[in-house]
Short mmCIF file of C-alpha atoms in Angstrom, two decimals:
data_model
loop_
_atom_site.label_atom_id
_atom_site.label_comp_id
_atom_site.label_asym_id
_atom_site.label_seq_id
_atom_site.Cartn_x
_atom_site.Cartn_y
_atom_site.Cartn_z
CA UNK A 241 -10.46 33.05 -6.15
CA UNK A 242 -11.31 35.84 -8.54
CA UNK A 243 -11.32 35.49 -12.32
CA UNK A 244 -10.81 38.52 -14.55
CA UNK A 245 -12.47 37.67 -17.87
CA UNK A 246 -11.89 39.82 -20.94
CA UNK A 247 -14.28 38.66 -23.65
CA UNK A 248 -12.47 40.30 -26.50
CA UNK A 249 -13.93 40.66 -29.98
CA UNK A 250 -16.56 38.13 -31.12
CA UNK A 251 -15.93 36.76 -34.60
CA UNK A 252 -18.47 34.92 -36.75
CA UNK A 253 -18.37 32.95 -39.99
CA UNK A 254 -14.78 31.84 -39.41
CA UNK A 255 -14.19 29.08 -41.94
CA UNK A 256 -11.46 26.47 -42.30
CA UNK A 257 -9.34 26.95 -45.42
CA UNK A 258 -7.01 24.20 -46.66
CA UNK A 259 -4.29 25.87 -48.70
CA UNK A 260 -2.77 23.49 -51.24
CA UNK A 261 -5.42 20.76 -51.04
CA UNK A 262 -7.25 19.70 -54.19
CA UNK A 263 -10.84 20.81 -54.62
CA UNK A 264 -12.18 17.24 -54.36
CA UNK A 265 -10.28 16.61 -51.14
CA UNK A 266 -11.40 19.91 -49.61
CA UNK A 267 -15.05 18.95 -50.05
CA UNK A 268 -14.45 15.49 -48.54
CA UNK A 269 -12.43 16.85 -45.59
CA UNK A 270 -15.04 19.50 -44.73
CA UNK A 271 -17.74 16.79 -44.83
CA UNK A 272 -15.56 14.61 -42.57
CA UNK A 273 -15.16 17.42 -40.03
CA UNK A 274 -18.89 18.11 -40.10
CA UNK A 275 -19.85 14.45 -39.65
CA UNK A 276 -17.33 14.05 -36.83
CA UNK A 277 -18.71 17.22 -35.15
CA UNK A 278 -15.29 18.87 -35.12
CA UNK A 279 -16.31 22.34 -36.31
CA UNK A 280 -15.74 23.90 -32.88
CA UNK A 281 -12.50 21.96 -32.43
CA UNK A 282 -11.04 23.99 -35.32
CA UNK A 283 -10.72 26.88 -32.83
CA UNK A 284 -10.78 25.14 -29.43
CA UNK A 285 -8.68 22.01 -30.04
CA UNK A 286 -7.06 22.12 -33.50
CA UNK A 287 -4.97 19.02 -32.72
CA UNK A 288 -8.07 16.83 -33.18
CA UNK A 289 -8.75 18.39 -36.57
CA UNK A 290 -5.15 17.91 -37.68
CA UNK A 291 -5.25 14.23 -36.67
CA UNK A 292 -8.53 13.70 -38.54
CA UNK A 293 -7.15 15.28 -41.74
CA UNK A 294 -3.90 13.31 -41.46
CA UNK A 295 -5.92 10.10 -41.16
CA UNK A 296 -7.95 11.11 -44.21
CA UNK A 297 -4.83 11.40 -46.35
CA UNK A 298 -3.23 8.27 -44.89
CA UNK A 299 -6.28 6.12 -45.68
CA UNK A 300 -6.13 7.31 -49.31
CA UNK A 301 -2.46 6.49 -49.77
CA UNK A 302 -1.00 10.00 -49.44
CA UNK A 303 1.71 8.77 -47.10
CA UNK A 304 3.98 11.80 -47.65
CA UNK A 305 1.29 14.43 -47.02
CA UNK A 306 2.48 17.30 -44.79
CA UNK A 307 0.07 19.40 -42.74
CA UNK A 308 0.93 22.81 -41.28
CA UNK A 309 -0.34 24.06 -37.95
CA UNK A 310 -3.69 25.86 -38.18
CA UNK A 311 -3.32 29.62 -38.00
CA UNK A 312 -6.02 32.22 -37.50
CA UNK A 313 -6.40 35.01 -40.05
CA UNK A 314 -8.95 37.43 -38.55
CA UNK A 315 -10.42 40.72 -39.80
CA UNK A 316 -11.36 42.99 -36.87
CA UNK A 317 -13.28 45.40 -39.08
CA UNK A 318 -15.73 42.78 -40.39
CA UNK A 319 -15.45 40.48 -37.35
CA UNK A 320 -14.91 37.51 -39.65
CA UNK A 321 -11.91 35.49 -40.63
CA UNK A 322 -10.39 32.17 -41.55
CA UNK A 323 -8.50 29.32 -39.98
CA UNK A 324 -5.85 28.45 -42.54
CA UNK A 325 -3.99 25.14 -42.72
CA UNK A 326 -1.22 24.65 -45.28
CA UNK A 327 -1.34 21.27 -46.99
CA UNK A 328 1.27 19.59 -49.15
CA UNK A 329 -0.49 16.49 -50.42
CA UNK A 330 2.40 14.84 -52.22
CA UNK A 331 1.85 11.84 -54.47
CA UNK A 332 -0.78 9.15 -53.96
CA UNK A 333 1.36 6.10 -53.29
CA UNK A 334 0.84 2.97 -55.32
CA UNK A 335 1.64 -0.66 -54.62
CA UNK A 336 5.16 -1.63 -55.65
CA UNK A 337 6.57 -5.13 -55.34
CA UNK A 338 4.65 -7.83 -53.44
CA UNK A 339 6.77 -10.60 -51.93
CA UNK A 340 5.94 -13.72 -49.91
CA UNK A 341 8.38 -15.62 -47.72
CA UNK A 342 7.78 -18.82 -45.79
CA UNK A 343 5.03 -20.19 -48.04
CA UNK A 344 5.84 -23.85 -48.61
CA UNK A 345 2.38 -25.47 -48.73
CA UNK A 346 0.73 -22.91 -51.02
CA UNK A 347 2.20 -21.47 -54.18
CA UNK A 348 2.32 -17.74 -54.81
CA UNK A 349 -0.35 -18.03 -57.52
CA UNK A 350 -2.74 -19.54 -54.96
CA UNK A 351 -1.95 -16.81 -52.44
CA UNK A 352 -2.77 -14.10 -54.97
CA UNK A 353 -6.30 -15.42 -55.60
CA UNK A 354 -8.94 -12.98 -54.30
CA UNK A 355 -6.10 -10.67 -53.27
CA UNK A 356 -6.87 -7.01 -52.56
CA UNK A 357 -3.46 -5.67 -53.59
CA UNK A 358 -1.88 -5.62 -57.04
CA UNK A 359 1.37 -4.03 -58.24
CA UNK A 360 0.66 -0.60 -59.65
CA UNK A 361 -2.70 -0.35 -57.90
CA UNK A 362 -3.53 2.31 -55.29
CA UNK A 363 -2.05 1.65 -51.86
CA UNK A 364 -4.57 2.08 -49.05
CA UNK A 365 -4.13 0.70 -45.49
CA UNK A 366 -7.64 -0.75 -45.61
CA UNK A 367 -6.65 -2.83 -48.64
CA UNK A 368 -3.63 -4.15 -46.74
CA UNK A 369 -5.88 -5.37 -43.93
CA UNK A 370 -8.23 -7.01 -46.42
CA UNK A 371 -5.29 -8.66 -48.20
CA UNK A 372 -3.95 -10.09 -44.93
CA UNK A 373 -7.43 -11.42 -44.07
CA UNK A 374 -7.68 -13.00 -47.54
CA UNK A 375 -4.32 -14.72 -47.04
CA UNK A 376 -5.39 -16.09 -43.67
CA UNK A 377 -8.72 -17.30 -45.08
CA UNK A 378 -6.89 -18.95 -47.96
CA UNK A 379 -4.64 -20.85 -45.58
CA UNK A 380 -7.49 -21.78 -43.22
CA UNK A 381 -9.42 -23.24 -46.15
CA UNK A 382 -6.46 -25.57 -46.77
CA UNK A 383 -6.20 -26.78 -43.16
CA UNK A 384 -3.52 -24.38 -41.87
CA UNK A 385 -5.49 -23.35 -38.77
CA UNK A 386 -2.49 -21.90 -36.85
CA UNK A 387 -0.90 -19.85 -39.63
CA UNK A 388 0.85 -16.61 -38.63
CA UNK A 389 1.05 -13.75 -41.15
CA UNK A 390 2.97 -10.50 -40.72
CA UNK A 391 3.37 -7.68 -43.23
CA UNK A 392 6.20 -5.19 -43.65
CA UNK A 393 5.94 -1.97 -45.65
CA UNK A 394 8.82 -0.23 -47.40
CA UNK A 395 7.73 3.17 -48.75
CA UNK A 396 9.83 4.73 -51.52
CA UNK A 397 8.98 8.44 -51.68
CA UNK A 398 11.12 9.00 -54.76
CA UNK A 399 9.10 6.49 -56.79
CA UNK A 400 5.83 7.02 -54.91
CA UNK A 401 5.38 3.31 -54.24
CA UNK A 402 5.15 1.00 -51.24
CA UNK A 403 6.77 -2.42 -51.43
CA UNK A 404 4.86 -5.00 -49.37
CA UNK A 405 6.44 -8.12 -47.90
CA UNK A 406 4.41 -10.86 -46.21
CA UNK A 407 6.20 -13.17 -43.79
CA UNK A 408 4.27 -16.43 -43.35
CA UNK A 409 4.65 -19.14 -40.73
CA UNK A 410 2.42 -21.92 -42.01
CA UNK A 411 2.71 -24.36 -39.06
CA UNK A 412 1.17 -27.83 -39.58
CA UNK A 413 -1.56 -28.60 -42.10
CA UNK A 414 -4.45 -30.43 -40.47
CA UNK A 415 -6.16 -33.22 -42.38
CA UNK A 416 -9.52 -34.71 -41.40
CA UNK A 417 -9.03 -38.32 -40.34
CA UNK A 418 -12.56 -39.13 -39.15
CA UNK A 419 -15.98 -37.52 -38.79
CA UNK A 420 -18.17 -38.74 -35.91
CA UNK A 421 -21.76 -37.68 -35.19
CA UNK A 422 -23.27 -37.32 -31.73
CA UNK A 423 -26.75 -36.42 -30.54
CA UNK A 424 -28.87 -37.68 -33.47
CA UNK A 425 -31.62 -39.95 -32.17
CA UNK A 426 -34.45 -39.08 -34.57
CA UNK A 427 -32.30 -37.87 -37.46
CA UNK A 428 -30.54 -40.40 -39.64
CA UNK A 429 -26.77 -40.24 -39.94
CA UNK A 430 -27.12 -40.21 -43.72
CA UNK A 431 -29.14 -36.99 -43.56
CA UNK A 432 -26.61 -35.35 -41.23
CA UNK A 433 -23.72 -36.31 -43.50
CA UNK A 434 -25.60 -34.98 -46.52
CA UNK A 435 -25.34 -31.50 -44.98
CA UNK A 436 -21.56 -31.71 -44.38
CA UNK A 437 -19.05 -30.34 -46.86
CA UNK A 438 -16.07 -31.74 -44.91
CA UNK A 439 -14.96 -35.34 -45.35
CA UNK A 440 -12.19 -37.73 -44.38
CA UNK A 441 -8.86 -37.27 -46.12
CA UNK A 442 -9.49 -33.60 -46.95
CA UNK A 443 -7.81 -30.57 -45.33
CA UNK A 444 -9.55 -29.38 -42.17
CA UNK A 445 -11.01 -26.29 -43.82
CA UNK A 446 -12.43 -23.75 -41.38
CA UNK A 447 -14.75 -22.19 -44.03
CA UNK A 448 -16.10 -25.66 -44.87
CA UNK A 449 -16.67 -26.44 -41.18
CA UNK A 450 -18.58 -23.17 -40.76
CA UNK A 451 -20.61 -23.91 -43.89
CA UNK A 452 -21.44 -27.40 -42.57
CA UNK A 453 -22.68 -25.94 -39.26
CA UNK A 454 -24.76 -23.42 -41.18
CA UNK A 455 -26.26 -26.18 -43.36
CA UNK A 456 -27.23 -28.23 -40.30
CA UNK A 457 -28.79 -25.26 -38.51
CA UNK A 458 -30.73 -24.23 -41.61
CA UNK A 459 -32.59 -27.56 -41.78
CA UNK A 460 -34.54 -26.72 -38.63
CA UNK A 461 -34.04 -30.27 -37.29
CA UNK A 462 -31.60 -29.17 -34.61
CA UNK A 463 -31.85 -26.77 -31.69
CA UNK A 464 -28.05 -26.44 -31.83
CA UNK A 465 -25.25 -27.72 -34.04
CA UNK A 466 -21.49 -27.47 -33.70
CA UNK A 467 -18.39 -29.22 -34.99
CA UNK A 468 -15.51 -29.86 -32.62
CA UNK A 469 -11.97 -30.62 -33.79
CA UNK A 470 -9.81 -32.98 -31.76
CA UNK A 471 -6.22 -34.16 -32.34
CA UNK A 472 -6.30 -37.66 -33.77
CA UNK A 473 -4.66 -40.26 -31.48
CA UNK A 474 -4.33 -42.71 -34.38
CA UNK A 475 -2.77 -40.46 -36.99
CA UNK A 476 -2.56 -41.83 -40.52
CA UNK A 477 -1.01 -38.64 -41.83
CA UNK A 478 2.14 -36.66 -40.99
CA UNK A 479 2.84 -36.34 -37.25
CA UNK A 480 0.68 -33.74 -35.57
CA UNK A 481 -1.59 -33.08 -38.57
CA UNK A 482 -4.47 -35.58 -38.18
CA UNK A 483 -7.79 -34.26 -36.83
CA UNK A 484 -10.96 -36.05 -35.72
CA UNK A 485 -14.13 -34.00 -36.21
CA UNK A 486 -17.09 -34.54 -33.91
CA UNK A 487 -20.46 -33.19 -35.05
CA UNK A 488 -22.33 -32.31 -31.86
CA UNK A 489 -26.10 -32.04 -32.33
CA UNK A 490 -29.05 -31.23 -30.11
CA UNK A 491 -32.25 -32.13 -31.90
CA UNK A 492 -35.28 -29.91 -31.77
CA UNK A 493 -38.18 -31.14 -29.64
CA UNK A 494 -40.29 -33.52 -31.74
CA UNK A 495 -43.59 -31.90 -30.74
CA UNK A 496 -44.39 -28.23 -30.42
CA UNK A 497 -47.70 -26.48 -29.77
CA UNK A 498 -48.18 -22.84 -30.74
CA UNK A 499 -51.37 -21.04 -29.86
CA UNK A 500 -52.76 -17.56 -29.48
CA UNK A 501 -55.87 -15.48 -29.31
CA UNK A 502 -57.25 -12.75 -31.52
CA UNK A 503 -60.00 -10.17 -31.45
CA UNK A 504 -61.60 -7.92 -34.04
CA UNK A 505 -64.78 -5.87 -34.06
CA UNK A 506 -66.13 -7.82 -37.04
CA UNK A 507 -65.20 -11.38 -36.00
CA UNK A 508 -65.14 -11.04 -32.23
CA UNK A 509 -62.93 -13.30 -30.13
CA UNK A 510 -61.06 -16.17 -31.75
CA UNK A 511 -58.05 -18.42 -31.36
CA UNK A 512 -55.30 -19.96 -33.48
CA UNK A 513 -53.46 -23.18 -32.69
CA UNK A 514 -50.64 -24.99 -34.49
CA UNK A 515 -49.46 -28.50 -33.57
CA UNK A 516 -46.12 -29.46 -35.13
CA UNK A 517 -44.24 -32.73 -35.29
CA UNK A 518 -40.65 -32.24 -36.39
CA UNK A 519 -38.30 -34.83 -37.82
CA UNK A 520 -40.25 -38.00 -36.96
CA UNK A 521 -40.66 -38.59 -40.70
CA UNK A 522 -36.93 -38.03 -41.18
CA UNK A 523 -34.89 -35.49 -43.20
CA UNK A 524 -36.06 -32.61 -40.94
CA UNK A 525 -39.62 -32.82 -42.26
CA UNK A 526 -42.35 -30.99 -40.35
CA UNK A 527 -45.89 -32.40 -40.11
CA UNK A 528 -48.37 -29.91 -38.75
CA UNK A 529 -52.03 -29.28 -38.03
CA UNK A 530 -53.17 -25.65 -37.89
CA UNK A 531 -56.62 -24.49 -36.82
CA UNK A 532 -58.38 -21.16 -36.57
CA UNK A 533 -61.78 -20.42 -35.09
CA UNK A 534 -63.82 -17.24 -34.69
CA UNK A 535 -67.40 -16.17 -35.31
CA UNK A 536 -66.97 -15.81 -39.09
CA UNK A 537 -64.13 -18.18 -40.04
CA UNK A 538 -63.33 -21.76 -39.11
CA UNK A 539 -60.30 -23.40 -40.70
CA UNK A 540 -58.31 -26.62 -40.46
CA UNK A 541 -55.01 -27.11 -42.34
CA UNK A 542 -52.83 -30.22 -42.51
CA UNK A 543 -49.38 -29.57 -43.93
CA UNK A 544 -46.06 -31.28 -44.57
CA UNK A 545 -42.87 -29.25 -45.06
CA UNK A 546 -39.53 -30.37 -46.42
CA UNK A 547 -37.18 -27.51 -45.38
CA UNK A 548 -34.24 -28.36 -47.66
CA UNK A 549 -33.46 -30.35 -50.77
CA UNK A 550 -30.01 -31.77 -50.24
CA UNK A 551 -28.01 -28.68 -49.32
CA UNK A 552 -30.27 -26.30 -51.23
CA UNK A 553 -32.34 -24.18 -48.78
CA UNK A 554 -35.61 -24.41 -50.71
CA UNK A 555 -38.58 -25.23 -48.47
CA UNK A 556 -41.41 -27.21 -50.06
CA UNK A 557 -44.82 -27.35 -48.35
CA UNK A 558 -47.82 -29.50 -49.31
CA UNK A 559 -51.09 -28.44 -47.66
CA UNK A 560 -54.68 -29.66 -47.60
CA UNK A 561 -57.35 -27.55 -45.94
CA UNK A 562 -61.03 -27.07 -45.19
CA UNK A 563 -62.50 -23.64 -44.39
CA UNK A 564 -65.99 -22.37 -43.58
CA UNK A 565 -66.50 -18.62 -43.78
CA UNK A 566 -69.52 -16.40 -43.28
CA UNK A 567 -69.81 -14.21 -46.39
CA UNK A 568 -73.27 -12.74 -45.70
CA UNK A 569 -76.01 -12.95 -43.12
CA UNK A 570 -76.80 -16.66 -43.00
CA UNK A 571 -74.69 -17.44 -46.09
CA UNK A 572 -71.54 -19.53 -45.69
CA UNK A 573 -68.79 -20.47 -48.12
CA UNK A 574 -67.08 -23.81 -47.68
CA UNK A 575 -63.73 -24.37 -49.34
CA UNK A 576 -61.84 -27.65 -49.70
CA UNK A 577 -58.48 -27.66 -51.39
CA UNK A 578 -54.79 -28.34 -51.44
CA UNK A 579 -51.63 -26.57 -52.50
CA UNK A 580 -47.94 -27.12 -53.14
CA UNK A 581 -45.58 -24.21 -52.52
CA UNK A 582 -41.83 -23.61 -52.58
CA UNK A 583 -40.01 -20.82 -50.77
CA UNK A 584 -36.53 -19.89 -51.98
CA UNK A 585 -34.55 -17.36 -49.87
CA UNK A 586 -31.62 -15.68 -51.57
CA UNK A 587 -29.21 -12.81 -50.90
CA UNK A 588 -30.22 -12.72 -47.20
CA UNK A 589 -33.17 -10.33 -47.58
CA UNK A 590 -35.11 -11.71 -50.52
CA UNK A 591 -37.70 -14.47 -50.69
CA UNK A 592 -39.22 -15.98 -53.82
CA UNK A 593 -42.41 -18.03 -53.32
CA UNK A 594 -44.33 -19.87 -56.01
CA UNK A 595 -46.77 -22.74 -56.19
CA UNK A 596 -50.05 -24.26 -57.34
CA UNK A 597 -53.41 -24.45 -55.57
CA UNK A 598 -56.58 -26.40 -56.32
CA UNK A 599 -59.77 -25.77 -54.39
CA UNK A 600 -63.49 -26.15 -54.65
CA UNK A 601 -65.96 -23.77 -53.02
CA UNK A 602 -69.69 -24.11 -52.33
CA UNK A 603 -72.20 -21.69 -50.85
CA UNK A 604 -74.55 -23.05 -48.17
CA UNK A 605 -77.43 -21.67 -46.11
CA UNK A 606 -78.87 -22.30 -42.68
CA UNK A 607 -81.33 -25.25 -42.76
CA UNK A 608 -84.27 -22.89 -42.17
CA UNK A 609 -83.20 -20.40 -44.85
CA UNK A 610 -85.37 -20.56 -48.00
CA UNK A 611 -83.13 -18.44 -50.22
CA UNK A 612 -81.41 -20.03 -53.21
CA UNK A 613 -77.67 -20.15 -53.90
CA UNK A 614 -75.73 -21.20 -57.02
CA UNK A 615 -75.77 -25.00 -57.25
CA UNK A 616 -72.72 -27.23 -57.17
CA UNK A 617 -69.12 -26.55 -56.22
CA UNK A 618 -66.93 -24.11 -58.16
CA UNK A 619 -63.35 -25.26 -58.80
CA UNK A 620 -60.35 -22.95 -59.22
CA UNK A 621 -56.73 -23.92 -59.91
CA UNK A 622 -54.43 -20.88 -59.80
CA UNK A 623 -50.67 -20.71 -60.14
CA UNK A 624 -49.26 -18.04 -57.82
CA UNK A 625 -46.00 -16.17 -57.44
CA UNK A 626 -44.73 -13.75 -54.78
CA UNK A 627 -41.42 -11.91 -54.43
CA UNK A 628 -40.55 -10.00 -51.26
CA UNK A 629 -37.69 -8.04 -49.72
CA UNK A 630 -37.45 -7.66 -45.95
CA UNK A 631 -34.73 -5.56 -44.29
CA UNK A 632 -36.53 -4.99 -40.97
CA UNK A 633 -34.51 -5.53 -37.81
CA UNK A 634 -37.51 -7.17 -36.13
CA UNK A 635 -40.57 -8.93 -37.50
CA UNK A 636 -42.99 -7.75 -34.79
CA UNK A 637 -41.47 -4.48 -33.53
CA UNK A 638 -39.25 -3.06 -36.26
CA UNK A 639 -37.25 0.10 -35.54
CA UNK A 640 -35.57 0.36 -38.95
CA UNK A 641 -35.67 -1.27 -42.36
CA UNK A 642 -38.49 -1.86 -44.82
CA UNK A 643 -40.68 -4.57 -46.30
CA UNK A 644 -41.92 -4.79 -49.87
CA UNK A 645 -43.72 -7.56 -51.74
CA UNK A 646 -45.15 -8.14 -55.20
CA UNK A 647 -47.48 -11.02 -55.98
CA UNK A 648 -49.45 -12.33 -58.90
CA UNK A 649 -51.93 -15.16 -59.46
CA UNK A 650 -53.16 -16.76 -62.67
CA UNK A 651 -56.01 -19.26 -62.88
#
């Protein structure tokens, strides 16, 4: 097989020109082509470029936009040229009439709450998807777990609007008839129920079930938590609508030992150990004993942590400690104190910590040392505050994200 290849003229700096497109859209389309790595496809496979530009206009509501086929306009003398595409943008469609059919359990005013579409507003396919998801979430929060929602669009090019019709099949509304708890041996039933936002006689709300599972997991008392829905055999409500909820729990191990070693050129070899007892004192409380030992620092800490207050995820920790640290050759500082601290996470990445500490410190010498040190213990009682933001993808081996913290202390 022999191939006869004629290279032809080589052209450079051949740019895509969109005739008829607005200046703002031209800049956005060229950025889209660059980010999608379609610059070479302008010459080699223009169909991909045309589809990308058509999608750009469709997502912005230009449903009547017309794109011409790319054509090459080349200048042999300068060996440059353009790839020209004719564009007729047409109007940006807006939302026309919004209609609901099949909604018997929820009124139209309730369906329009947190809705992403409004008559006269811009029509964008992404908003339609968000509006459908909001409708489904609205129904699921009222116990309609099997609701079916379909949307139909009726574009009117003359008016530049799209009428949207939602067809709803509500199915049965489920109502919670009973809530049973399984797997709690150390944890009281009262504490488990305090974390639930679902109750008997209320609609079986999927968002509330998910929130209840999240509340239980956040306490730290359980290795796993789930809520299972079962049809109620003894239905006190309309046929087929009663539901029995079963809270399935697996409690965390009551005792846990964490330990590790450390080494530094100044302190040499050392170790850290942490013995934790979880939930024996009830309400997911953690009682722990933490120790550290190396050549220059010996420390013992006894702490008690309450991870939540009701359903509020504020952890409160009370600590008492004794430390002995070498501050100079033959000079040691002994500290005895206690602290109370609260940690309040918010907005996923932020942590606010604040508290109060009281401690006394005393300098001591080796028995054979004749030097003098300041007499008596010195007491300090600072109030401290720390705010931090952590967006790292991993605490120990982060590949992206950042960490920032700001702290202050006043005594």
